GROMACS .gro file of C-alpha atoms in nm:
model
  395
    1MET     CA    1   9.975   9.036  13.809
    2SER     CA    2  10.007   8.718  13.599
    3LYS     CA    3  10.333   8.638  13.778
    4THR     CA    4  10.161   8.671  14.116
    5ILE     CA    5   9.877   8.440  14.007
    6PHE     CA    6  10.128   8.187  13.874
    7TYR     CA    7  10.314   8.160  14.205
    8LEU     CA    8   9.988   8.155  14.401
    9LEU     CA    9   9.856   7.863  14.194
   10LEU     CA   10  10.192   7.686  14.207
   11CYS     CA   11  10.193   7.712  14.585
   12PHE     CA   12   9.834   7.588  14.611
   13PHE     CA   13   9.884   7.285  14.387
   14CYS     CA   14  10.214   7.193  14.554
   15ILE     CA   15  10.048   7.180  14.897
   16LEU     CA   16   9.744   6.999  14.757
   17SER     CA   17   9.948   6.733  14.577
   18ILE     CA   18  10.183   6.670  14.871
   19SER     CA   19   9.900   6.631  15.121
   20TRP     CA   20   9.638   6.468  14.897
   21LYS     CA   21   9.690   6.111  15.022
   22ASN     CA   22   9.652   6.211  15.388
   23PHE     CA   23   9.377   6.460  15.308
   24THR     CA   24   9.154   6.202  15.137
   25GLN     CA   25   9.233   5.915  15.373
   26VAL     CA   26   8.943   5.823  15.602
   27THR     CA   27   9.065   5.835  15.962
   28LYS     CA   28   8.886   5.818  16.292
   29PRO     CA   29   8.915   6.150  16.480
   30ILE     CA   30   9.104   6.120  16.809
   31GLU     CA   31   9.186   6.337  17.110
   32ASP     CA   32   9.099   6.707  17.057
   33ARG     CA   33   8.936   6.631  16.722
   34LEU     CA   34   8.662   6.430  16.893
   35TYR     CA   35   8.553   6.736  17.089
   36TYR     CA   36   8.526   6.948  16.774
   37LEU     CA   37   8.327   6.674  16.605
   38LYS     CA   38   8.089   6.667  16.903
   39ILE     CA   39   8.035   7.043  16.878
   40ALA     CA   40   7.958   7.006  16.507
   41LYS     CA   41   7.705   6.735  16.594
   42GLY     CA   42   7.533   6.963  16.847
   43GLU     CA   43   7.668   6.772  17.147
   44GLN     CA   44   7.847   7.062  17.311
   45HIS     CA   45   7.710   6.961  17.652
   46GLU     CA   46   7.958   6.669  17.639
   47VAL     CA   47   8.259   6.888  17.563
   48ILE     CA   48   8.498   7.004  17.836
   49SER     CA   49   8.660   7.346  17.864
   50PRO     CA   50   8.858   7.495  17.694
   51PHE     CA   51   8.743   7.300  17.386
   52SER     CA   52   8.384   7.412  17.443
   53LYS     CA   53   8.494   7.771  17.373
   54ARG     CA   54   8.627   7.688  17.026
   55VAL     CA   55   8.297   7.670  16.845
   56ALA     CA   56   8.340   7.874  16.526
   57HIS     CA   57   8.523   7.611  16.321
   58PRO     CA   58   8.292   7.315  16.406
   59LEU     CA   59   7.981   7.533  16.368
   60PHE     CA   60   8.093   7.626  16.017
   61ALA     CA   61   8.133   7.253  15.953
   62ALA     CA   62   7.781   7.191  16.085
   63ALA     CA   63   7.647   7.455  15.846
   64PHE     CA   64   7.829   7.301  15.550
   65SER     CA   65   7.700   6.956  15.645
   66GLN     CA   66   7.355   7.066  15.530
   67ILE     CA   67   7.499   7.077  15.178
   68PHE     CA   68   7.654   6.731  15.209
   69LYS     CA   69   7.349   6.570  15.375
   70GLY     CA   70   7.506   6.534  15.716
   71ASP     CA   71   7.854   6.418  15.610
   72LEU     CA   72   8.062   6.615  15.861
   73ARG     CA   73   8.390   6.472  15.736
   74LYS     CA   74   8.334   6.625  15.393
   75SER     CA   75   8.230   6.950  15.558
   76PHE     CA   76   8.555   6.973  15.754
   77GLN     CA   77   8.749   6.889  15.436
   78VAL     CA   78   8.577   7.163  15.236
   79ILE     CA   79   8.644   7.416  15.512
   80SER     CA   80   9.010   7.315  15.514
   81LEU     CA   81   9.029   7.356  15.136
   82LEU     CA   82   8.860   7.697  15.148
   83SER     CA   83   9.083   7.800  15.439
   84LEU     CA   84   9.393   7.713  15.236
   85ILE     CA   85   9.268   7.922  14.942
   86VAL     CA   86   9.179   8.218  15.166
   87PHE     CA   87   9.509   8.193  15.354
   88LEU     CA   88   9.719   8.196  15.036
   89LEU     CA   89   9.512   8.477  14.881
   90ALA     CA   90   9.546   8.688  15.195
   91ILE     CA   91   9.921   8.627  15.209
   92THR     CA   92   9.944   8.729  14.842
   93LEU     CA   93   9.755   9.052  14.916
   94LEU     CA   94   9.988   9.126  15.206
   95TYR     CA   95  10.288   9.068  14.979
   96ARG     CA   96  10.148   9.315  14.725
   97ARG     CA   97  10.079   9.562  15.006
   98PHE     CA   98  10.434   9.538  15.142
   99GLN     CA   99  10.598   9.507  14.796
  100ILE     CA  100  10.733   9.160  14.866
  101ALA     CA  101  10.848   8.966  14.559
  102PRO     CA  102  10.569   8.723  14.447
  103PRO     CA  103  10.795   8.412  14.434
  104LEU     CA  104  10.849   8.437  14.810
  105ILE     CA  105  10.504   8.291  14.873
  106LEU     CA  106  10.673   7.959  14.797
  107PHE     CA  107  10.813   7.975  15.151
  108THR     CA  108  10.468   7.858  15.261
  109VAL     CA  109  10.517   7.525  15.080
  110SER     CA  110  10.628   7.370  15.406
  111PRO     CA  111  10.551   7.061  15.616
  112TYR     CA  112  10.370   7.286  15.862
  113LEU     CA  113  10.114   7.416  15.613
  114VAL     CA  114  10.077   7.070  15.461
  115GLN     CA  115  10.005   6.917  15.802
  116ILE     CA  116   9.749   7.172  15.918
  117PHE     CA  117   9.578   7.139  15.578
  118TYR     CA  118   9.522   6.764  15.590
  119ASP     CA  119   9.451   6.762  15.966
  120TYR     CA  120   9.112   6.908  15.881
  121TYR     CA  121   8.930   6.838  16.209
  122MET     CA  122   9.165   7.083  16.380
  123HIS     CA  123   9.109   7.457  16.353
  124ASP     CA  124   9.467   7.571  16.286
  125LEU     CA  125   9.437   7.649  15.914
  126PHE     CA  126   9.090   7.799  15.963
  127TYR     CA  127   9.237   8.026  16.231
  128GLY     CA  128   9.534   8.107  16.008
  129ALA     CA  129   9.303   8.210  15.724
  130LEU     CA  130   9.100   8.438  15.952
  131LEU     CA  131   9.414   8.591  16.102
  132ALA     CA  132   9.559   8.650  15.755
  133LEU     CA  133   9.234   8.822  15.649
  134PHE     CA  134   9.247   9.027  15.968
  135LEU     CA  135   9.600   9.140  15.878
  136VAL     CA  136   9.488   9.240  15.526
  137LEU     CA  137   9.203   9.451  15.663
  138PHE     CA  138   9.408   9.586  15.954
  139SER     CA  139   9.676   9.709  15.713
  140ARG     CA  140   9.406   9.928  15.556
  141SER     CA  141   9.172  10.023  15.840
  142ILE     CA  142   9.145   9.909  16.199
  143LEU     CA  143   8.767   9.960  16.197
  144SER     CA  144   8.716   9.715  15.912
  145SER     CA  145   8.905   9.448  16.105
  146PHE     CA  146   8.702   9.497  16.424
  147ILE     CA  147   8.470   9.202  16.361
  148PHE     CA  148   8.756   8.955  16.322
  149ILE     CA  149   8.884   8.971  16.680
  150PRO     CA  150   8.560   8.838  16.840
  151LEU     CA  151   8.547   8.570  16.570
  152LEU     CA  152   8.909   8.471  16.636
  153PHE     CA  153   8.830   8.439  17.007
  154ILE     CA  154   8.565   8.173  16.942
  155VAL     CA  155   8.809   7.979  16.726
  156ARG     CA  156   9.090   7.984  16.979
  157GLU     CA  157   9.112   8.156  17.318
  158SER     CA  158   9.484   8.229  17.269
  159THR     CA  159   9.363   8.522  17.055
  160LEU     CA  160   9.424   8.710  17.378
  161LEU     CA  161   9.789   8.721  17.268
  162VAL     CA  162   9.679   8.895  16.945
  163SER     CA  163   9.497   9.159  17.149
  164LEU     CA  164   9.785   9.209  17.393
  165VAL     CA  165  10.043   9.256  17.119
  166LEU     CA  166   9.813   9.496  16.932
  167PHE     CA  167   9.758   9.691  17.253
  168PHE     CA  168  10.130   9.744  17.317
  169VAL     CA  169  10.214   9.817  16.952
  170LEU     CA  170   9.936  10.078  16.931
  171LEU     CA  171  10.031  10.220  17.271
  172ARG     CA  172  10.389  10.261  17.149
  173GLU     CA  173  10.257  10.464  16.856
  174LYS     CA  174  10.010  10.658  17.075
  175LYS     CA  175   9.707  10.549  16.871
  176TYR     CA  176   9.463  10.571  17.161
  177ARG     CA  177   9.146  10.561  16.950
  178ASP     CA  178   9.260  10.236  16.791
  179ILE     CA  179   9.342  10.096  17.135
  180LEU     CA  180   8.983  10.156  17.246
  181ILE     CA  181   8.856   9.971  16.938
  182ILE     CA  182   9.082   9.673  17.010
  183LEU     CA  183   8.981   9.667  17.378
  184GLY     CA  184   8.614   9.672  17.281
  185ALA     CA  185   8.658   9.390  17.030
  186THR     CA  186   8.855   9.189  17.287
  187ALA     CA  187   8.585   9.233  17.550
  188ILE     CA  188   8.321   9.109  17.304
  189GLY     CA  189   8.543   8.812  17.214
  190ILE     CA  190   8.595   8.710  17.576
  191VAL     CA  191   8.224   8.741  17.654
  192LEU     CA  192   8.136   8.531  17.348
  193SER     CA  193   8.386   8.254  17.426
  194ASN     CA  194   8.268   8.236  17.788
  195PHE     CA  195   7.906   8.228  17.672
  196PHE     CA  196   7.972   7.922  17.458
  197ALA     CA  197   8.178   7.762  17.735
  198HIS     CA  198   7.872   7.763  17.964
  199ALA     CA  199   7.704   7.516  17.730
  200GLY     CA  200   7.984   7.266  17.792
  201LEU     CA  201   8.152   7.100  18.088
  202PRO     CA  202   8.418   7.245  18.321
  203ASN     CA  203   8.781   7.150  18.259
  204ARG     CA  204   8.876   6.800  18.370
  205TYR     CA  205   9.065   6.916  18.680
  206GLY     CA  206   8.799   7.140  18.830
  207PHE     CA  207   9.029   7.443  18.815
  208SER     CA  208   8.935   7.803  18.747
  209GLU     CA  209   9.016   7.901  18.387
  210ILE     CA  210   9.317   8.114  18.485
  211PHE     CA  211   9.460   7.843  18.712
  212TYR     CA  212   9.398   7.583  18.442
  213MET     CA  213   9.592   7.783  18.182
  214GLY     CA  214   9.877   7.836  18.428
  215SER     CA  215   9.898   7.466  18.512
  216LYS     CA  216   9.885   7.381  18.141
  217ILE     CA  217  10.186   7.605  18.073
  218ILE     CA  218  10.377   7.446  18.362
  219TYR     CA  219  10.298   7.094  18.237
  220ASN     CA  220  10.395   7.159  17.875
  221THR     CA  221  10.707   7.357  17.965
  222SER     CA  222  10.820   7.072  18.188
  223LEU     CA  223  10.746   6.813  17.917
  224ASN     CA  224  10.877   6.992  17.608
  225PHE     CA  225  11.175   7.179  17.754
  226PHE     CA  226  11.297   6.951  18.032
  227GLY     CA  227  11.145   6.618  17.928
  228ILE     CA  228  10.976   6.568  18.265
  229GLU     CA  229  10.624   6.428  18.236
  230LEU     CA  230  10.423   6.558  18.529
  231TRP     CA  231  10.122   6.374  18.670
  232ASN     CA  232   9.820   6.437  18.891
  233SER     CA  233   9.542   6.220  19.029
  234SER     CA  234   9.298   6.331  18.756
  235MET     CA  235   9.526   6.201  18.478
  236ASN     CA  236   9.545   5.848  18.342
  237SER     CA  237   9.791   5.908  18.057
  238CYS     CA  238  10.089   5.756  18.237
  239THR     CA  239  10.194   5.558  18.545
  240PRO     CA  240  10.361   5.782  18.805
  241LYS     CA  241  10.701   5.689  18.946
  242VAL     CA  242  10.683   5.935  19.234
  243ILE     CA  243  10.365   6.055  19.409
  244PHE     CA  244  10.316   6.335  19.658
  245ASN     CA  245   9.997   6.372  19.863
  246LEU     CA  246   9.861   6.726  19.876
  247PRO     CA  247   9.755   6.863  20.218
  248PHE     CA  248   9.426   6.981  20.067
  249LEU     CA  249   9.218   6.928  19.755
  250VAL     CA  250   9.310   7.147  19.458
  251GLY     CA  251   9.014   7.131  19.222
  252LYS     CA  252   8.974   6.754  19.180
  253ILE     CA  253   9.340   6.682  19.254
  254ASN     CA  254   9.473   6.535  19.578
  255GLN     CA  255   9.802   6.390  19.448
  256ILE     CA  256  10.078   6.508  19.217
  257GLY     CA  257  10.396   6.349  19.087
  258TYR     CA  258  10.584   6.264  18.771
  259CYS     CA  259  10.588   5.964  18.541
  260ALA     CA  260  10.915   5.966  18.355
  261TRP     CA  261  11.202   6.168  18.218
  262HIS     CA  262  11.216   6.192  17.840
  263PRO     CA  263  11.535   6.389  17.758
  264ILE     CA  264  11.467   6.347  17.386
  265ASN     CA  265  11.174   6.592  17.422
  266SER     CA  266  11.417   6.882  17.473
  267LEU     CA  267  11.590   6.788  17.149
  268ILE     CA  268  11.257   6.762  16.965
  269THR     CA  269  11.172   7.118  17.072
  270LEU     CA  270  11.509   7.243  16.945
  271VAL     CA  271  11.459   7.060  16.616
  272GLN     CA  272  11.117   7.222  16.573
  273TRP     CA  273  11.262   7.569  16.628
  274LEU     CA  274  11.552   7.503  16.390
  275THR     CA  275  11.347   7.357  16.105
  276ILE     CA  276  10.980   7.460  16.101
  277PHE     CA  277  11.059   7.792  15.928
  278GLY     CA  278  11.394   7.683  15.789
  279LEU     CA  279  11.661   7.953  15.792
  280LEU     CA  280  11.420   8.242  15.847
  281PRO     CA  281  11.487   8.260  16.226
  282SER     CA  282  11.857   8.308  16.146
  283LEU     CA  283  11.766   8.570  15.888
  284LEU     CA  284  11.566   8.751  16.157
  285LEU     CA  285  11.883   8.784  16.365
  286LYS     CA  286  12.066   8.917  16.061
  287ILE     CA  287  11.816   9.189  15.965
  288LYS     CA  288  11.691   9.297  16.309
  289SER     CA  289  11.872   9.630  16.271
  290ARG     CA  290  11.635   9.722  15.986
  291LEU     CA  291  11.347   9.761  16.230
  292SER     CA  292  11.464  10.110  16.312
  293VAL     CA  293  11.398  10.224  15.954
  294VAL     CA  294  11.048  10.077  15.918
  295ASP     CA  295  10.819  10.358  15.809
  296SER     CA  296  10.513  10.268  15.604
  297HIS     CA  297  10.293   9.994  15.745
  298LYS     CA  298  10.509   9.991  16.057
  299THR     CA  299  10.216   9.904  16.287
  300ILE     CA  300  10.126   9.585  16.104
  301ILE     CA  301  10.491   9.485  16.054
  302TYR     CA  302  10.567   9.533  16.422
  303PHE     CA  303  10.257   9.334  16.513
  304CYS     CA  304  10.347   9.045  16.281
  305LEU     CA  305  10.702   9.044  16.409
  306ILE     CA  306  10.620   9.047  16.780
  307TYR     CA  307  10.310   8.827  16.773
  308GLY     CA  308  10.472   8.575  16.540
  309PHE     CA  309  10.795   8.557  16.737
  310LEU     CA  310  10.610   8.514  17.069
  311SER     CA  311  10.394   8.238  16.917
  312PHE     CA  312  10.708   8.071  16.783
  313VAL     CA  313  10.878   8.075  17.124
  314LEU     CA  314  10.572   8.002  17.338
  315GLY     CA  315  10.431   7.722  17.119
  316PRO     CA  316  10.598   7.438  17.314
  317MET     CA  317  10.475   7.591  17.641
  318ILE     CA  318  10.110   7.610  17.539
  319GLY     CA  319  10.042   7.254  17.428
  320PRO     CA  320  10.199   6.911  17.378
  321GLY     CA  321  10.166   6.952  17.000
  322GLY     CA  322  10.467   7.183  16.989
  323PHE     CA  323  10.514   7.165  16.611
  324ARG     CA  324  10.156   7.267  16.540
  325LEU     CA  325  10.157   7.554  16.790
  326THR     CA  326  10.508   7.676  16.707
  327GLY     CA  327  10.381   7.720  16.351
  328TYR     CA  328  10.153   8.000  16.473
  329GLY     CA  329  10.465   8.211  16.436
  330TRP     CA  330  10.410   8.237  16.058
  331PRO     CA  331  10.324   8.614  16.066
  332CYS     CA  332  10.678   8.684  16.181
  333PHE     CA  333  10.858   8.459  15.933
  334TRP     CA  334  10.632   8.459  15.627
  335VAL     CA  335  10.525   8.825  15.645
  336ALA     CA  336  10.732   9.057  15.869
  337ILE     CA  337  11.079   8.927  15.785
  338LEU     CA  338  11.007   8.918  15.413
  339ALA     CA  339  10.858   9.270  15.430
  340LEU     CA  340  11.186   9.389  15.580
  341GLN     CA  341  11.405   9.189  15.342
  342LYS     CA  342  11.193   9.238  15.022
  343THR     CA  343  11.394   8.993  14.809
  344ILE     CA  344  11.565   8.659  14.872
  345SER     CA  345  11.832   8.490  14.663
  346TRP     CA  346  11.761   8.149  14.512
  347PRO     CA  347  12.053   7.983  14.702
  348PHE     CA  348  11.896   8.095  15.029
  349PHE     CA  349  11.551   7.979  14.920
  350ILE     CA  350  11.678   7.635  14.814
  351LEU     CA  351  11.872   7.592  15.138
  352ASN     CA  352  11.565   7.700  15.335
  353LEU     CA  353  11.340   7.460  15.143
  354PHE     CA  354  11.587   7.177  15.204
  355LEU     CA  355  11.594   7.244  15.579
  356THR     CA  356  11.216   7.258  15.624
  357TRP     CA  357  11.171   6.922  15.451
  358VAL     CA  358  11.459   6.740  15.622
  359PRO     CA  359  11.248   6.627  15.924
  360PRO     CA  360  10.957   6.456  15.741
  361LEU     CA  361  11.189   6.294  15.486
  362THR     CA  362  11.425   6.167  15.757
  363TYR     CA  363  11.139   6.032  15.968
  364TYR     CA  364  10.994   5.866  15.659
  365PHE     CA  365  11.313   5.669  15.591
  366LEU     CA  366  11.441   5.616  15.948
  367GLY     CA  367  11.111   5.617  16.137
  368TRP     CA  368  11.023   5.824  16.443
  369THR     CA  369  11.335   5.716  16.635
  370HIS     CA  370  11.596   5.881  16.854
  371LEU     CA  371  11.851   5.827  16.577
  372ALA     CA  372  11.632   6.010  16.324
  373ILE     CA  373  11.581   6.304  16.561
  374TRP     CA  374  11.957   6.333  16.620
  375VAL     CA  375  12.022   6.316  16.245
  376VAL     CA  376  11.773   6.598  16.182
  377PHE     CA  377  11.925   6.806  16.463
  378CYS     CA  378  12.277   6.771  16.324
  379ILE     CA  379  12.167   6.856  15.970
  380ALA     CA  380  11.974   7.160  16.099
  381VAL     CA  381  12.269   7.294  16.298
  382ILE     CA  382  12.506   7.247  16.002
  383THR     CA  383  12.261   7.419  15.764
  384HIS     CA  384  12.226   7.722  15.991
  385LEU     CA  385  12.605   7.738  16.025
  386VAL     CA  386  12.644   7.724  15.647
  387PHE     CA  387  12.406   8.019  15.621
  388TRP     CA  388  12.602   8.225  15.872
  389LEU     CA  389  12.943   8.138  15.733
  390ARG     CA  390  12.890   8.121  15.357
  391VAL     CA  391  12.551   8.244  15.237
  392LYS     CA  392  12.460   8.530  15.474
  393ASN     CA  393  12.595   8.796  15.236
  394GLU     CA  394  12.406   8.657  14.936
  395PHE     CA  395  12.047   8.637  15.056
   0.00000   0.00000   0.00000
């Protein structure tokens, strides 16, 4: 027990010390963060969809602001700090549940967790803490975790992926009673998120919610995978090079086109996949055969594996912040893989730690340049090759 507490505290203080400068720096919230700040201020009528659905995190901040006499910045910071503590505690409980060696929690000392900790206006760490708690409760009893699904829906609408994966995992195991519980919780979550959305504004394009999500996936897939920046007449983020007139109005859009081709974006996406969880994606390929022998806790391990992997792959398709969204794959890499592997050698851990920190260190010294991105890509490829050729039998 003392060993577990030691590694938990070590992990916490490492993340806190690395991110402290950014965490305490006063910055003006921009882009999505402005919408969450408006919700916390009670100005939801000025917030567009889908941001108007994501009320849980800013409403918690509004509640905490009563303690700090209206200082919302401090409220968001406290929530981020509490979320980090809850997240690490929940991960520790999962490790004890699955008999994962306590030192492996040090895998979470990564640029991803550092970033979502100090970016406190965003809900990513708050969502991660709730999801980790959900996994702890779900590993014991599905009924006790029922309340978390509606709550997760009003933090982020992509919780639908959580429900879908749970549905198919439970269907595979013929747990029909549990499926009904999940469907009920999902229905409540969708109703709640739509209820809060009515207090805000429609999305900026005048689309239906389903059409908006589809167009968002097309835009981000085009940008992050192919480097093509699409444009429509309701956007002012870039100057289009080619414009096509639509024969009829689609929402508020009467023209579409594209602004530019950024081939470096494809490389950035590859770099994110190769580095955000270090060598763990390669380890997944190595140990995939062990899935057939999963017995105890197989439902939760299968869920973490499938949900995490889908989040990892789909992250660049869901939003322009590919790094942040790709990191939602942590249940696969920080829980499921380690539950299957149980122990990791120190050479593997050190190589993994090196790889995860190569991008921020390279960008710090070389700047956010094409050269730096290529350097990171080459180092990442070489590191994965070293694992496959030299270290794979020693992990």
